[in-house]
CSV table of C-alpha atoms and ligand atoms in Angstrom, one decimal:
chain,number,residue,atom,x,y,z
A,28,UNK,CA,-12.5,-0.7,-15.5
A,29,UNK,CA,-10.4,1.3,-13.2
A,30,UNK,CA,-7.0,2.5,-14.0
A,31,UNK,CA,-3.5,3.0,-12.0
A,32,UNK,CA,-0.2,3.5,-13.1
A,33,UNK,CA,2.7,1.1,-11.7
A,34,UNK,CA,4.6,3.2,-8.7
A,35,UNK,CA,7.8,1.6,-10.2
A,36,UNK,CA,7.8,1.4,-13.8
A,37,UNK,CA,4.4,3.5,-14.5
A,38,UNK,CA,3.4,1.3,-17.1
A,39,UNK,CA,-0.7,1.3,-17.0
A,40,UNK,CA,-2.6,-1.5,-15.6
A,41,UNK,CA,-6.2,-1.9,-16.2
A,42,UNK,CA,-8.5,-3.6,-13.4
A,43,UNK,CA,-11.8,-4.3,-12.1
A,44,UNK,CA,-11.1,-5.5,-8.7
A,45,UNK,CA,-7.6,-5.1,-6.7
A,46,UNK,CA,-7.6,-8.6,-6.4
A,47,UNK,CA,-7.9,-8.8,-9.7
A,48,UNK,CA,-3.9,-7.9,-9.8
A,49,UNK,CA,-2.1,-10.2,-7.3
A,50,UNK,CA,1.3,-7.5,-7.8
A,51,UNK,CA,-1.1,-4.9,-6.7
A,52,UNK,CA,-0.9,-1.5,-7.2
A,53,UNK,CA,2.6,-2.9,-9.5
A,54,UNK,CA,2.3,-4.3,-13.1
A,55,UNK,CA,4.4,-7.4,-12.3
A,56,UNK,CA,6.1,-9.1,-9.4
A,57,UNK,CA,9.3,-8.1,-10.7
A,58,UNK,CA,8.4,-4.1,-10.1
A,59,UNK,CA,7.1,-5.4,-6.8
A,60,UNK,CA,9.8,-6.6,-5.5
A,61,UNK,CA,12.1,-4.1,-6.1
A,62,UNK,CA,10.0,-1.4,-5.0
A,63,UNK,CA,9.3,-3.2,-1.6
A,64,UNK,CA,12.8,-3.8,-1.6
A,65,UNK,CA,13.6,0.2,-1.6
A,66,UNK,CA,10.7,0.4,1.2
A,67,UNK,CA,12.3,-2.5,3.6
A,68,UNK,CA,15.2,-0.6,3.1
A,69,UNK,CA,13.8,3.3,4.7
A,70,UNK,CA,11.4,1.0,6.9
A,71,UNK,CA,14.4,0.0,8.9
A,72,UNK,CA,15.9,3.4,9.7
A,73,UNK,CA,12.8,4.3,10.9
A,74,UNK,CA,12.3,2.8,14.7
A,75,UNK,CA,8.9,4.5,15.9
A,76,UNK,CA,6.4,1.6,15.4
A,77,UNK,CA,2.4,2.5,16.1
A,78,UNK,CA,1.8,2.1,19.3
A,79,UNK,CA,-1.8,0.4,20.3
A,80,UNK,CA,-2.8,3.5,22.2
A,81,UNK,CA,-2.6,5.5,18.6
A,82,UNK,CA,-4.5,2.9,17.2
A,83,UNK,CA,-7.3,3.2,19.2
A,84,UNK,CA,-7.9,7.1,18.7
A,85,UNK,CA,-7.8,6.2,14.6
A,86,UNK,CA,-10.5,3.5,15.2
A,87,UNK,CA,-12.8,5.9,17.4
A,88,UNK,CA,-12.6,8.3,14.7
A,89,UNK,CA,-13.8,6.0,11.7
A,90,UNK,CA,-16.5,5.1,13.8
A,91,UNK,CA,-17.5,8.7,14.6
A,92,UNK,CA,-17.2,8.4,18.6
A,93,UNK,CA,-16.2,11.0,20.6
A,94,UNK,CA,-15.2,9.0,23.9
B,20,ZN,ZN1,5.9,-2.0,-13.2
């Protein structure tokens, strides 16, 4: 059993597998919403997205390629 505490409420939530918790990492839908709410909300001031270039680079890196 793995344990995390809920970002919103920090109430502990005890789990095998993350799909195991459909609110994942919250404790309830409720603490979901409201958190993603309060993310939406700083998402849109920011207006940089990831560009595909940027992607790339992570991916070679993962893999351990060097070009
Ligand atoms: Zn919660």
């Amino acid at each position: 059993m793995r344990r995390i505490d809920c970002p919103h409420c920090k109430r502990e939530i005890f789990y095998r597998m993350v799909k195991d918790v459909p609110t994942f990492p919250f404790c309830s839908e409720r603490c979901k919403l409201v958190d993603l709410g309060a993310w939406l909300d700083e998402a849109y001031r920011i207006e940089e997205p990831a560009s595909a270039e940027a992607l790339r680079q992570l991916e070679k890196k993962e893999r351990g390629e060097n070009g």
